[in-house]
Amino acid sequence: MRQIQPSDITEAVSDLCQRANFELPEDVLGALRAALRQEDSPVAADILGKLIENAAIARDQRIAICQDCGVAVVFAEIGADAHIDGDLQEAIDEGVRRGYEAGYLRKSMVRDPLQRNTNTGDNTPAVVHVRLVPGDSLKLTLAPKGGGSENMSAVWMMVPAEGREGVIRRIVDRITEAGGKPCPPLVLGIGLGGTMEKAALLAKEALLRDIGQPSPLPEVAELEAEILEAVNATGVGPMGLGGRTTALAVHINRHPCHIASLPLALNVQCHAARHVSAVL
Ligand code: SF4
């Protein structure tokens, strides 16, 4: 059994908070550059160019990609042969506290969801999802999640008769209604199947997949491509000001479900698609 010290977790999370907020992942940048080459609307092309420039400035000057530095969402994959010598949530929260302070990152968490004046002051608590995996290491993935795009997310408990067409229609209608609110171009994480809470988690996890990496299941990859095409045909465009690029990618995670159910979750991610990992 390998021992993992809480202080190492804290240090790793502090570093991840800063790196995630300063460094837009290469796959996202590549997708923005590819979208720029395809845009024929001058306004859309100008916005995409500015997003790429903004990402470069953030990386070079170690400043936040966006003023909304998000909820600190952490995925912790704990090896069954690893032992954490303390409290995982406390160790992660201490890392968030230090990382957001050291990086001058905006603290956005309110203690009471019904009271806006209850900011916790340090962006804690983190939202932590734990999964037990084989091995003796701990993989931590931090995905800061902005409020604007999270607010446009949704879960639907559909009737099975709505089927594939119903899934496409729900997603396209939602993104059309959202317009510029979630700061497009977007990455759409979709959870299809499971139960209500499982679908939501599948959708969130789908956002961690690299852009350009389709589902390994051919029929799911086909559905991803069809939804991407339909969403981009809406013309919402970058920042909702029109254009070809409403979404950069659609990622679907599928799971078996009850014969009477068709759970569908959509987690909307803005262009600041931040996520970074470390292994202890
Ligand atoms: S939705 Fe994304 S890009 Fe828009 S303000 Fe929030 S974090 Fe920033």
PDB file of C-alpha atoms and ligand atoms in Angstrom:
ATOM      1  CA  MET A   1       0.000   0.000   0.000  1.00  0.00           C
ATOM      2  CA  ARG A   2       1.529   3.307  -1.120  1.00  0.00           C
ATOM      3  CA  GLN A   3       1.123   6.303   1.189  1.00  0.00           C
ATOM      4  CA  ILE A   4       0.155   9.673  -0.316  1.00  0.00           C
ATOM      5  CA  GLN A   5       0.595  12.719   1.883  1.00  0.00           C
ATOM      6  CA  PRO A   6      -2.136  15.403   2.001  1.00  0.00           C
ATOM      7  CA  SER A   7       0.571  18.077   1.690  1.00  0.00           C
ATOM      8  CA  ASP A   8       1.547  16.653  -1.737  1.00  0.00           C
ATOM      9  CA  ILE A   9      -2.103  16.780  -2.825  1.00  0.00           C
ATOM     10  CA  THR A  10      -2.395  20.385  -1.658  1.00  0.00           C
ATOM     11  CA  GLU A  11       0.743  21.404  -3.525  1.00  0.00           C
ATOM     12  CA  ALA A  12      -0.392  19.653  -6.721  1.00  0.00           C
ATOM     13  CA  VAL A  13      -3.871  21.213  -6.611  1.00  0.00           C
ATOM     14  CA  SER A  14      -2.447  24.704  -6.005  1.00  0.00           C
ATOM     15  CA  ASP A  15      -0.272  24.312  -9.097  1.00  0.00           C
ATOM     16  CA  LEU A  16      -3.158  22.863 -11.149  1.00  0.00           C
ATOM     17  CA  CYS A  17      -5.440  25.807 -10.252  1.00  0.00           C
ATOM     18  CA  GLN A  18      -2.908  28.245 -11.663  1.00  0.00           C
ATOM     19  CA  ARG A  19      -1.915  26.220 -14.729  1.00  0.00           C
ATOM     20  CA  ALA A  20      -5.556  25.542 -15.661  1.00  0.00           C
ATOM     21  CA  ASN A  21      -6.443  29.216 -15.472  1.00  0.00           C
ATOM     22  CA  PHE A  22      -3.341  30.439 -17.333  1.00  0.00           C
ATOM     23  CA  GLU A  23      -2.843  27.771 -20.014  1.00  0.00           C
ATOM     24  CA  LEU A  24      -5.583  26.918 -22.479  1.00  0.00           C
ATOM     25  CA  PRO A  25      -4.994  23.278 -23.559  1.00  0.00           C
ATOM     26  CA  GLU A  26      -3.366  22.744 -26.971  1.00  0.00           C
ATOM     27  CA  ASP A  27      -6.343  20.782 -28.328  1.00  0.00           C
ATOM     28  CA  VAL A  28      -8.665  23.731 -27.628  1.00  0.00           C
ATOM     29  CA  LEU A  29      -6.239  26.184 -29.233  1.00  0.00           C
ATOM     30  CA  GLY A  30      -5.907  23.899 -32.259  1.00  0.00           C
ATOM     31  CA  ALA A  31      -9.700  23.775 -32.611  1.00  0.00           C
ATOM     32  CA  LEU A  32      -9.944  27.583 -32.377  1.00  0.00           C
ATOM     33  CA  ARG A  33      -7.277  27.955 -35.099  1.00  0.00           C
ATOM     34  CA  ALA A  34      -9.085  25.441 -37.330  1.00  0.00           C
ATOM     35  CA  ALA A  35     -12.376  27.291 -36.796  1.00  0.00           C
ATOM     36  CA  LEU A  36     -10.709  30.593 -37.703  1.00  0.00           C
ATOM     37  CA  ARG A  37      -9.587  29.145 -41.051  1.00  0.00           C
ATOM     38  CA  GLN A  38     -13.186  28.178 -41.848  1.00  0.00           C
ATOM     39  CA  GLU A  39     -15.001  31.354 -40.830  1.00  0.00           C
ATOM     40  CA  ASP A  40     -16.132  33.644 -43.606  1.00  0.00           C
ATOM     41  CA  SER A  41     -17.875  36.139 -41.298  1.00  0.00           C
ATOM     42  CA  PRO A  42     -15.421  38.976 -40.490  1.00  0.00           C
ATOM     43  CA  VAL A  43     -16.960  39.448 -37.017  1.00  0.00           C
ATOM     44  CA  ALA A  44     -16.687  35.738 -36.193  1.00  0.00           C
ATOM     45  CA  ALA A  45     -13.111  35.595 -37.498  1.00  0.00           C
ATOM     46  CA  ASP A  46     -12.198  38.677 -35.462  1.00  0.00           C
ATOM     47  CA  ILE A  47     -13.587  37.108 -32.252  1.00  0.00           C
ATOM     48  CA  LEU A  48     -11.770  33.811 -32.824  1.00  0.00           C
ATOM     49  CA  GLY A  49      -8.534  35.686 -33.492  1.00  0.00           C
ATOM     50  CA  LYS A  50      -8.950  37.619 -30.254  1.00  0.00           C
ATOM     51  CA  LEU A  51      -9.622  34.430 -28.267  1.00  0.00           C
ATOM     52  CA  ILE A  52      -6.385  32.926 -29.604  1.00  0.00           C
ATOM     53  CA  GLU A  53      -4.480  36.133 -28.800  1.00  0.00           C
ATOM     54  CA  ASN A  54      -6.061  36.245 -25.331  1.00  0.00           C
ATOM     55  CA  ALA A  55      -4.930  32.675 -24.635  1.00  0.00           C
ATOM     56  CA  ALA A  56      -1.359  33.543 -25.667  1.00  0.00           C
ATOM     57  CA  ILE A  57      -1.295  36.614 -23.396  1.00  0.00           C
ATOM     58  CA  ALA A  58      -2.650  34.578 -20.464  1.00  0.00           C
ATOM     59  CA  ARG A  59       0.023  31.897 -20.929  1.00  0.00           C
ATOM     60  CA  ASP A  60       2.905  34.360 -21.378  1.00  0.00           C
ATOM     61  CA  GLN A  61       1.974  36.779 -18.610  1.00  0.00           C
ATOM     62  CA  ARG A  62       0.554  34.213 -16.150  1.00  0.00           C
ATOM     63  CA  ILE A  63      -2.834  35.880 -15.909  1.00  0.00           C
ATOM     64  CA  ALA A  64      -6.292  34.309 -16.021  1.00  0.00           C
ATOM     65  CA  ILE A  65      -7.736  33.358 -19.426  1.00  0.00           C
ATOM     66  CA  CYS A  66     -11.098  34.682 -18.201  1.00  0.00           C
ATOM     67  CA  GLN A  67     -12.220  36.865 -15.296  1.00  0.00           C
ATOM     68  CA  ASP A  68     -14.511  34.010 -14.221  1.00  0.00           C
ATOM     69  CA  CYS A  69     -12.001  31.541 -12.781  1.00  0.00           C
ATOM     70  CA  GLY A  70     -14.791  29.097 -12.090  1.00  0.00           C
ATOM     71  CA  VAL A  71     -15.802  26.474  -9.579  1.00  0.00           C
ATOM     72  CA  ALA A  72     -12.807  24.226  -8.863  1.00  0.00           C
ATOM     73  CA  VAL A  73     -14.126  20.889 -10.143  1.00  0.00           C
ATOM     74  CA  VAL A  74     -11.704  18.069  -9.319  1.00  0.00           C
ATOM     75  CA  PHE A  75     -11.760  14.495 -10.592  1.00  0.00           C
ATOM     76  CA  ALA A  76      -9.717  12.257  -8.305  1.00  0.00           C
ATOM     77  CA  GLU A  77      -8.868   8.771  -9.555  1.00  0.00           C
ATOM     78  CA  ILE A  78      -7.522   6.891  -6.543  1.00  0.00           C
ATOM     79  CA  GLY A  79      -5.597   3.659  -7.007  1.00  0.00           C
ATOM     80  CA  ALA A  80      -6.960   0.837  -4.853  1.00  0.00           C
ATOM     81  CA  ASP A  81      -3.389   0.281  -3.574  1.00  0.00           C
ATOM     82  CA  ALA A  82      -2.899   3.913  -2.531  1.00  0.00           C
ATOM     83  CA  HIS A  83      -3.636   5.230   0.939  1.00  0.00           C
ATOM     84  CA  ILE A  84      -4.233   8.918   1.569  1.00  0.00           C
ATOM     85  CA  ASP A  85      -2.864   9.778   4.952  1.00  0.00           C
ATOM     86  CA  GLY A  86      -5.571  12.354   5.799  1.00  0.00           C
ATOM     87  CA  ASP A  87      -8.717  14.012   4.471  1.00  0.00           C
ATOM     88  CA  LEU A  88      -8.864  14.237   0.664  1.00  0.00           C
ATOM     89  CA  GLN A  89     -11.436  17.072   0.543  1.00  0.00           C
ATOM     90  CA  GLU A  90      -9.465  19.147   3.066  1.00  0.00           C
ATOM     91  CA  ALA A  91      -6.208  18.612   1.168  1.00  0.00           C
ATOM     92  CA  ILE A  92      -7.825  19.638  -2.127  1.00  0.00           C
ATOM     93  CA  ASP A  93      -9.556  22.667  -0.580  1.00  0.00           C
ATOM     94  CA  GLU A  94      -6.265  23.868   0.881  1.00  0.00           C
ATOM     95  CA  GLY A  95      -4.731  23.591  -2.604  1.00  0.00           C
ATOM     96  CA  VAL A  96      -7.601  25.603  -4.107  1.00  0.00           C
ATOM     97  CA  ARG A  97      -7.237  28.205  -1.358  1.00  0.00           C
ATOM     98  CA  ARG A  98      -3.507  28.630  -2.010  1.00  0.00           C
ATOM     99  CA  GLY A  99      -3.688  28.384  -5.802  1.00  0.00           C
ATOM    100  CA  TYR A 100      -6.458  30.947  -6.226  1.00  0.00           C
ATOM    101  CA  GLU A 101      -4.692  33.346  -3.858  1.00  0.00           C
ATOM    102  CA  ALA A 102      -1.238  32.953  -5.418  1.00  0.00           C
ATOM    103  CA  GLY A 103      -2.570  33.237  -8.981  1.00  0.00           C
ATOM    104  CA  TYR A 104      -4.779  36.282  -8.239  1.00  0.00           C
ATOM    105  CA  LEU A 105      -7.726  34.222  -9.474  1.00  0.00           C
ATOM    106  CA  ARG A 106     -11.297  35.352  -8.863  1.00  0.00           C
ATOM    107  CA  LYS A 107     -13.064  33.678  -5.959  1.00  0.00           C
ATOM    108  CA  SER A 108     -16.636  32.944  -6.974  1.00  0.00           C
ATOM    109  CA  MET A 109     -18.089  30.544  -4.394  1.00  0.00           C
ATOM    110  CA  VAL A 110     -20.969  31.608  -2.115  1.00  0.00           C
ATOM    111  CA  ARG A 111     -21.628  29.555   1.009  1.00  0.00           C
ATOM    112  CA  ASP A 112     -25.410  29.932   0.765  1.00  0.00           C
ATOM    113  CA  PRO A 113     -26.780  29.645  -2.798  1.00  0.00           C
ATOM    114  CA  LEU A 114     -29.650  31.966  -1.819  1.00  0.00           C
ATOM    115  CA  GLN A 115     -27.377  34.668  -0.329  1.00  0.00           C
ATOM    116  CA  ARG A 116     -25.008  36.397  -2.784  1.00  0.00           C
ATOM    117  CA  ASN A 117     -23.087  38.106   0.038  1.00  0.00           C
ATOM    118  CA  THR A 118     -21.709  34.877   1.514  1.00  0.00           C
ATOM    119  CA  ASN A 119     -18.567  34.516  -0.618  1.00  0.00           C
ATOM    120  CA  THR A 120     -16.329  31.947   1.050  1.00  0.00           C
ATOM    121  CA  GLY A 121     -13.370  34.203   0.210  1.00  0.00           C
ATOM    122  CA  ASP A 122     -11.059  31.496  -1.107  1.00  0.00           C
ATOM    123  CA  ASN A 123     -13.061  29.714  -3.847  1.00  0.00           C
ATOM    124  CA  THR A 124     -13.606  26.658  -1.650  1.00  0.00           C
ATOM    125  CA  PRO A 125     -15.108  24.166  -1.358  1.00  0.00           C
ATOM    126  CA  ALA A 126     -14.032  22.332  -4.487  1.00  0.00           C
ATOM    127  CA  VAL A 127     -16.525  20.006  -6.140  1.00  0.00           C
ATOM    128  CA  VAL A 128     -14.731  16.655  -5.930  1.00  0.00           C
ATOM    129  CA  HIS A 129     -15.635  13.491  -7.853  1.00  0.00           C
ATOM    130  CA  VAL A 130     -13.823  10.359  -6.648  1.00  0.00           C
ATOM    131  CA  ARG A 131     -13.324   7.141  -8.599  1.00  0.00           C
ATOM    132  CA  LEU A 132     -11.516   4.048  -7.388  1.00  0.00           C
ATOM    133  CA  VAL A 133      -9.203   2.595 -10.067  1.00  0.00           C
ATOM    134  CA  PRO A 134      -6.533  -0.146 -10.158  1.00  0.00           C
ATOM    135  CA  GLY A 135      -2.968   0.807  -9.172  1.00  0.00           C
ATOM    136  CA  ASP A 136      -1.264   2.790  -6.422  1.00  0.00           C
ATOM    137  CA  SER A 137      -1.271   6.346  -7.759  1.00  0.00           C
ATOM    138  CA  LEU A 138      -3.612   9.306  -7.499  1.00  0.00           C
ATOM    139  CA  LYS A 139      -4.579  11.188 -10.647  1.00  0.00           C
ATOM    140  CA  LEU A 140      -6.027  14.640 -10.102  1.00  0.00           C
ATOM    141  CA  THR A 141      -7.750  16.531 -12.913  1.00  0.00           C
ATOM    142  CA  LEU A 142      -8.837  20.095 -12.308  1.00  0.00           C
ATOM    143  CA  ALA A 143     -11.470  21.610 -14.582  1.00  0.00           C
ATOM    144  CA  PRO A 144     -12.451  25.124 -13.459  1.00  0.00           C
ATOM    145  CA  LYS A 145     -16.049  25.684 -14.563  1.00  0.00           C
ATOM    146  CA  GLY A 146     -17.376  29.133 -15.376  1.00  0.00           C
ATOM    147  CA  GLY A 147     -20.888  30.111 -14.346  1.00  0.00           C
ATOM    148  CA  GLY A 148     -22.064  31.468 -17.713  1.00  0.00           C
ATOM    149  CA  SER A 149     -21.729  28.182 -19.550  1.00  0.00           C
ATOM    150  CA  GLU A 150     -22.680  25.983 -16.585  1.00  0.00           C
ATOM    151  CA  ASN A 151     -25.965  27.911 -16.327  1.00  0.00           C
ATOM    152  CA  MET A 152     -26.959  26.832 -19.839  1.00  0.00           C
ATOM    153  CA  SER A 153     -26.529  23.142 -18.980  1.00  0.00           C
ATOM    154  CA  ALA A 154     -29.557  20.884 -18.513  1.00  0.00           C
ATOM    155  CA  VAL A 155     -30.822  17.413 -17.659  1.00  0.00           C
ATOM    156  CA  TRP A 156     -33.878  15.923 -19.337  1.00  0.00           C
ATOM    157  CA  MET A 157     -35.608  12.694 -18.377  1.00  0.00           C
ATOM    158  CA  MET A 158     -36.978  11.960 -21.824  1.00  0.00           C
ATOM    159  CA  VAL A 159     -39.484   9.294 -22.769  1.00  0.00           C
ATOM    160  CA  PRO A 160     -37.794   6.555 -24.822  1.00  0.00           C
ATOM    161  CA  ALA A 161     -40.129   7.242 -27.768  1.00  0.00           C
ATOM    162  CA  GLU A 162     -38.358  10.585 -28.318  1.00  0.00           C
ATOM    163  CA  GLY A 163     -35.322   8.570 -29.437  1.00  0.00           C
ATOM    164  CA  ARG A 164     -32.306   9.787 -31.399  1.00  0.00           C
ATOM    165  CA  GLU A 165     -34.181  12.620 -33.104  1.00  0.00           C
ATOM    166  CA  GLY A 166     -35.424  13.862 -29.743  1.00  0.00           C
ATOM    167  CA  VAL A 167     -31.877  13.928 -28.384  1.00  0.00           C
ATOM    168  CA  ILE A 168     -30.652  16.029 -31.306  1.00  0.00           C
ATOM    169  CA  ARG A 169     -33.624  18.400 -31.081  1.00  0.00           C
ATOM    170  CA  ARG A 170     -33.206  19.000 -27.320  1.00  0.00           C
ATOM    171  CA  ILE A 171     -29.517  19.870 -27.709  1.00  0.00           C
ATOM    172  CA  VAL A 172     -29.947  22.103 -30.757  1.00  0.00           C
ATOM    173  CA  ASP A 173     -32.936  23.943 -29.235  1.00  0.00           C
ATOM    174  CA  ARG A 174     -31.037  24.525 -25.999  1.00  0.00           C
ATOM    175  CA  ILE A 175     -27.972  25.964 -27.742  1.00  0.00           C
ATOM    176  CA  THR A 176     -30.106  28.134 -30.030  1.00  0.00           C
ATOM    177  CA  GLU A 177     -31.999  29.575 -27.037  1.00  0.00           C
ATOM    178  CA  ALA A 178     -28.748  30.129 -25.135  1.00  0.00           C
ATOM    179  CA  GLY A 179     -27.300  32.307 -27.906  1.00  0.00           C
ATOM    180  CA  GLY A 180     -24.263  34.222 -26.662  1.00  0.00           C
ATOM    181  CA  LYS A 181     -24.872  33.557 -22.939  1.00  0.00           C
ATOM    182  CA  PRO A 182     -22.473  30.583 -22.582  1.00  0.00           C
ATOM    183  CA  CYS A 183     -19.663  32.399 -24.492  1.00  0.00           C
ATOM    184  CA  PRO A 184     -19.444  30.297 -27.659  1.00  0.00           C
ATOM    185  CA  PRO A 185     -17.630  28.659 -29.379  1.00  0.00           C
ATOM    186  CA  LEU A 186     -18.561  25.783 -27.106  1.00  0.00           C
ATOM    187  CA  VAL A 187     -17.616  22.260 -26.252  1.00  0.00           C
ATOM    188  CA  LEU A 188     -20.750  20.198 -25.542  1.00  0.00           C
ATOM    189  CA  GLY A 189     -20.446  17.370 -23.035  1.00  0.00           C
ATOM    190  CA  ILE A 190     -23.393  14.996 -23.315  1.00  0.00           C
ATOM    191  CA  GLY A 191     -24.356  12.168 -20.979  1.00  0.00           C
ATOM    192  CA  LEU A 192     -26.758   9.715 -22.589  1.00  0.00           C
ATOM    193  CA  GLY A 193     -28.285   7.010 -20.417  1.00  0.00           C
ATOM    194  CA  GLY A 194     -27.689   5.892 -16.837  1.00  0.00           C
ATOM    195  CA  THR A 195     -29.883   7.621 -14.279  1.00  0.00           C
ATOM    196  CA  MET A 196     -30.515  11.321 -13.675  1.00  0.00           C
ATOM    197  CA  GLU A 197     -27.294  11.873 -11.665  1.00  0.00           C
ATOM    198  CA  LYS A 198     -25.223   9.461 -13.739  1.00  0.00           C
ATOM    199  CA  ALA A 199     -26.126  11.293 -16.963  1.00  0.00           C
ATOM    200  CA  ALA A 200     -25.004  14.606 -15.443  1.00  0.00           C
ATOM    201  CA  LEU A 201     -21.651  13.163 -14.390  1.00  0.00           C
ATOM    202  CA  LEU A 202     -21.151  11.501 -17.788  1.00  0.00           C
ATOM    203  CA  ALA A 203     -21.729  14.880 -19.418  1.00  0.00           C
ATOM    204  CA  LYS A 204     -19.190  16.609 -17.171  1.00  0.00           C
ATOM    205  CA  GLU A 205     -16.612  13.863 -17.763  1.00  0.00           C
ATOM    206  CA  ALA A 206     -17.165  14.104 -21.525  1.00  0.00           C
ATOM    207  CA  LEU A 207     -15.705  17.629 -21.401  1.00  0.00           C
ATOM    208  CA  LEU A 208     -12.335  16.194 -20.359  1.00  0.00           C
ATOM    209  CA  ARG A 209     -11.872  14.334 -23.641  1.00  0.00           C
ATOM    210  CA  ASP A 210      -9.443  15.967 -26.080  1.00  0.00           C
ATOM    211  CA  ILE A 211     -11.103  17.837 -28.934  1.00  0.00           C
ATOM    212  CA  GLY A 212     -10.737  15.878 -32.138  1.00  0.00           C
ATOM    213  CA  GLN A 213     -11.006  12.542 -30.348  1.00  0.00           C
ATOM    214  CA  PRO A 214     -14.388  11.017 -31.249  1.00  0.00           C
ATOM    215  CA  SER A 215     -16.171   8.372 -29.203  1.00  0.00           C
ATOM    216  CA  PRO A 216     -14.658   4.914 -29.793  1.00  0.00           C
ATOM    217  CA  LEU A 217     -18.196   3.622 -30.475  1.00  0.00           C
ATOM    218  CA  PRO A 218     -18.959   4.204 -34.184  1.00  0.00           C
ATOM    219  CA  GLU A 219     -22.676   4.906 -33.715  1.00  0.00           C
ATOM    220  CA  VAL A 220     -21.945   7.373 -30.897  1.00  0.00           C
ATOM    221  CA  ALA A 221     -19.215   9.081 -32.963  1.00  0.00           C
ATOM    222  CA  GLU A 222     -21.761   9.411 -35.771  1.00  0.00           C
ATOM    223  CA  LEU A 223     -24.256  11.048 -33.411  1.00  0.00           C
ATOM    224  CA  GLU A 224     -21.538  13.433 -32.144  1.00  0.00           C
ATOM    225  CA  ALA A 225     -20.777  14.511 -35.720  1.00  0.00           C
ATOM    226  CA  GLU A 226     -24.466  14.962 -36.537  1.00  0.00           C
ATOM    227  CA  ILE A 227     -25.139  17.103 -33.459  1.00  0.00           C
ATOM    228  CA  LEU A 228     -22.021  19.204 -34.132  1.00  0.00           C
ATOM    229  CA  GLU A 229     -23.161  19.875 -37.672  1.00  0.00           C
ATOM    230  CA  ALA A 230     -26.707  20.740 -36.534  1.00  0.00           C
ATOM    231  CA  VAL A 231     -25.470  23.049 -33.759  1.00  0.00           C
ATOM    232  CA  ASN A 232     -23.114  24.866 -36.132  1.00  0.00           C
ATOM    233  CA  ALA A 233     -25.929  25.218 -38.677  1.00  0.00           C
ATOM    234  CA  THR A 234     -27.853  27.366 -36.158  1.00  0.00           C
ATOM    235  CA  GLY A 235     -25.595  30.308 -37.010  1.00  0.00           C
ATOM    236  CA  VAL A 236     -25.297  31.386 -33.349  1.00  0.00           C
ATOM    237  CA  GLY A 237     -21.540  31.736 -33.916  1.00  0.00           C
ATOM    238  CA  PRO A 238     -18.697  33.011 -31.711  1.00  0.00           C
ATOM    239  CA  MET A 239     -20.087  35.021 -28.779  1.00  0.00           C
ATOM    240  CA  GLY A 240     -23.566  34.709 -30.312  1.00  0.00           C
ATOM    241  CA  LEU A 241     -22.776  37.281 -33.011  1.00  0.00           C
ATOM    242  CA  GLY A 242     -23.230  34.932 -35.973  1.00  0.00           C
ATOM    243  CA  GLY A 243     -20.938  32.615 -37.877  1.00  0.00           C
ATOM    244  CA  ARG A 244     -20.169  28.993 -38.601  1.00  0.00           C
ATOM    245  CA  THR A 245     -18.519  28.164 -35.258  1.00  0.00           C
ATOM    246  CA  THR A 246     -21.083  27.742 -32.479  1.00  0.00           C
ATOM    247  CA  ALA A 247     -19.355  24.626 -31.135  1.00  0.00           C
ATOM    248  CA  LEU A 248     -15.852  23.252 -31.505  1.00  0.00           C
ATOM    249  CA  ALA A 249     -16.781  19.726 -30.484  1.00  0.00           C
ATOM    250  CA  VAL A 250     -19.542  17.452 -29.200  1.00  0.00           C
ATOM    251  CA  HIS A 251     -18.495  14.654 -26.858  1.00  0.00           C
ATOM    252  CA  ILE A 252     -21.008  11.980 -25.841  1.00  0.00           C
ATOM    253  CA  ASN A 253     -20.527   9.459 -23.037  1.00  0.00           C
ATOM    254  CA  ARG A 254     -23.122   6.707 -23.239  1.00  0.00           C
ATOM    255  CA  HIS A 255     -24.277   4.324 -20.508  1.00  0.00           C
ATOM    256  CA  PRO A 256     -26.945   1.596 -20.345  1.00  0.00           C
ATOM    257  CA  CYS A 257     -30.233   2.704 -18.789  1.00  0.00           C
ATOM    258  CA  HIS A 258     -33.632   1.472 -17.584  1.00  0.00           C
ATOM    259  CA  ILE A 259     -35.961   0.315 -20.375  1.00  0.00           C
ATOM    260  CA  ALA A 260     -38.510   2.965 -19.350  1.00  0.00           C
ATOM    261  CA  SER A 261     -36.014   5.859 -19.280  1.00  0.00           C
ATOM    262  CA  LEU A 262     -33.973   8.013 -21.622  1.00  0.00           C
ATOM    263  CA  PRO A 263     -31.840  10.314 -19.457  1.00  0.00           C
ATOM    264  CA  LEU A 264     -30.019  13.059 -21.348  1.00  0.00           C
ATOM    265  CA  ALA A 265     -27.648  15.589 -19.788  1.00  0.00           C
ATOM    266  CA  LEU A 266     -25.931  18.483 -21.498  1.00  0.00           C
ATOM    267  CA  ASN A 267     -22.968  20.190 -19.864  1.00  0.00           C
ATOM    268  CA  VAL A 268     -22.184  23.332 -21.799  1.00  0.00           C
ATOM    269  CA  GLN A 269     -18.534  24.427 -21.817  1.00  0.00           C
ATOM    270  CA  CYS A 270     -17.433  27.822 -23.079  1.00  0.00           C
ATOM    271  CA  HIS A 271     -14.313  28.489 -25.172  1.00  0.00           C
ATOM    272  CA  ALA A 272     -12.310  28.716 -21.914  1.00  0.00           C
ATOM    273  CA  ALA A 273     -12.282  24.908 -21.834  1.00  0.00           C
ATOM    274  CA  ARG A 274      -9.780  24.590 -19.011  1.00  0.00           C
ATOM    275  CA  HIS A 275      -8.548  21.285 -17.659  1.00  0.00           C
ATOM    276  CA  VAL A 276      -5.211  19.969 -16.517  1.00  0.00           C
ATOM    277  CA  SER A 277      -4.026  16.827 -14.722  1.00  0.00           C
ATOM    278  CA  ALA A 278      -1.283  15.635 -12.391  1.00  0.00           C
ATOM    279  CA  VAL A 279      -0.380  12.158 -11.166  1.00  0.00           C
ATOM    280  CA  LEU A 280       0.991  11.567  -7.657  1.00  0.00           C
TER     281      LEU A 280
HETATM  282  S1  SF4 B   1     -18.788  31.326 -19.622  1.00  0.00           S
HETATM  283 FE1  SF4 B   1     -16.597  30.902 -19.827  1.00  0.00          FE
HETATM  284  S2  SF4 B   1     -15.722  32.541 -21.111  1.00  0.00           S
HETATM  285 FE2  SF4 B   1     -17.789  33.181 -20.420  1.00  0.00          FE
HETATM  286  S3  SF4 B   1     -17.367  34.401 -18.566  1.00  0.00           S
HETATM  287 FE3  SF4 B   1     -17.755  32.286 -17.877  1.00  0.00          FE
HETATM  288  S4  SF4 B   1     -15.753  31.264 -17.796  1.00  0.00           S
HETATM  289 FE4  SF4 B   1     -15.523  33.163 -18.983  1.00  0.00          FE
END
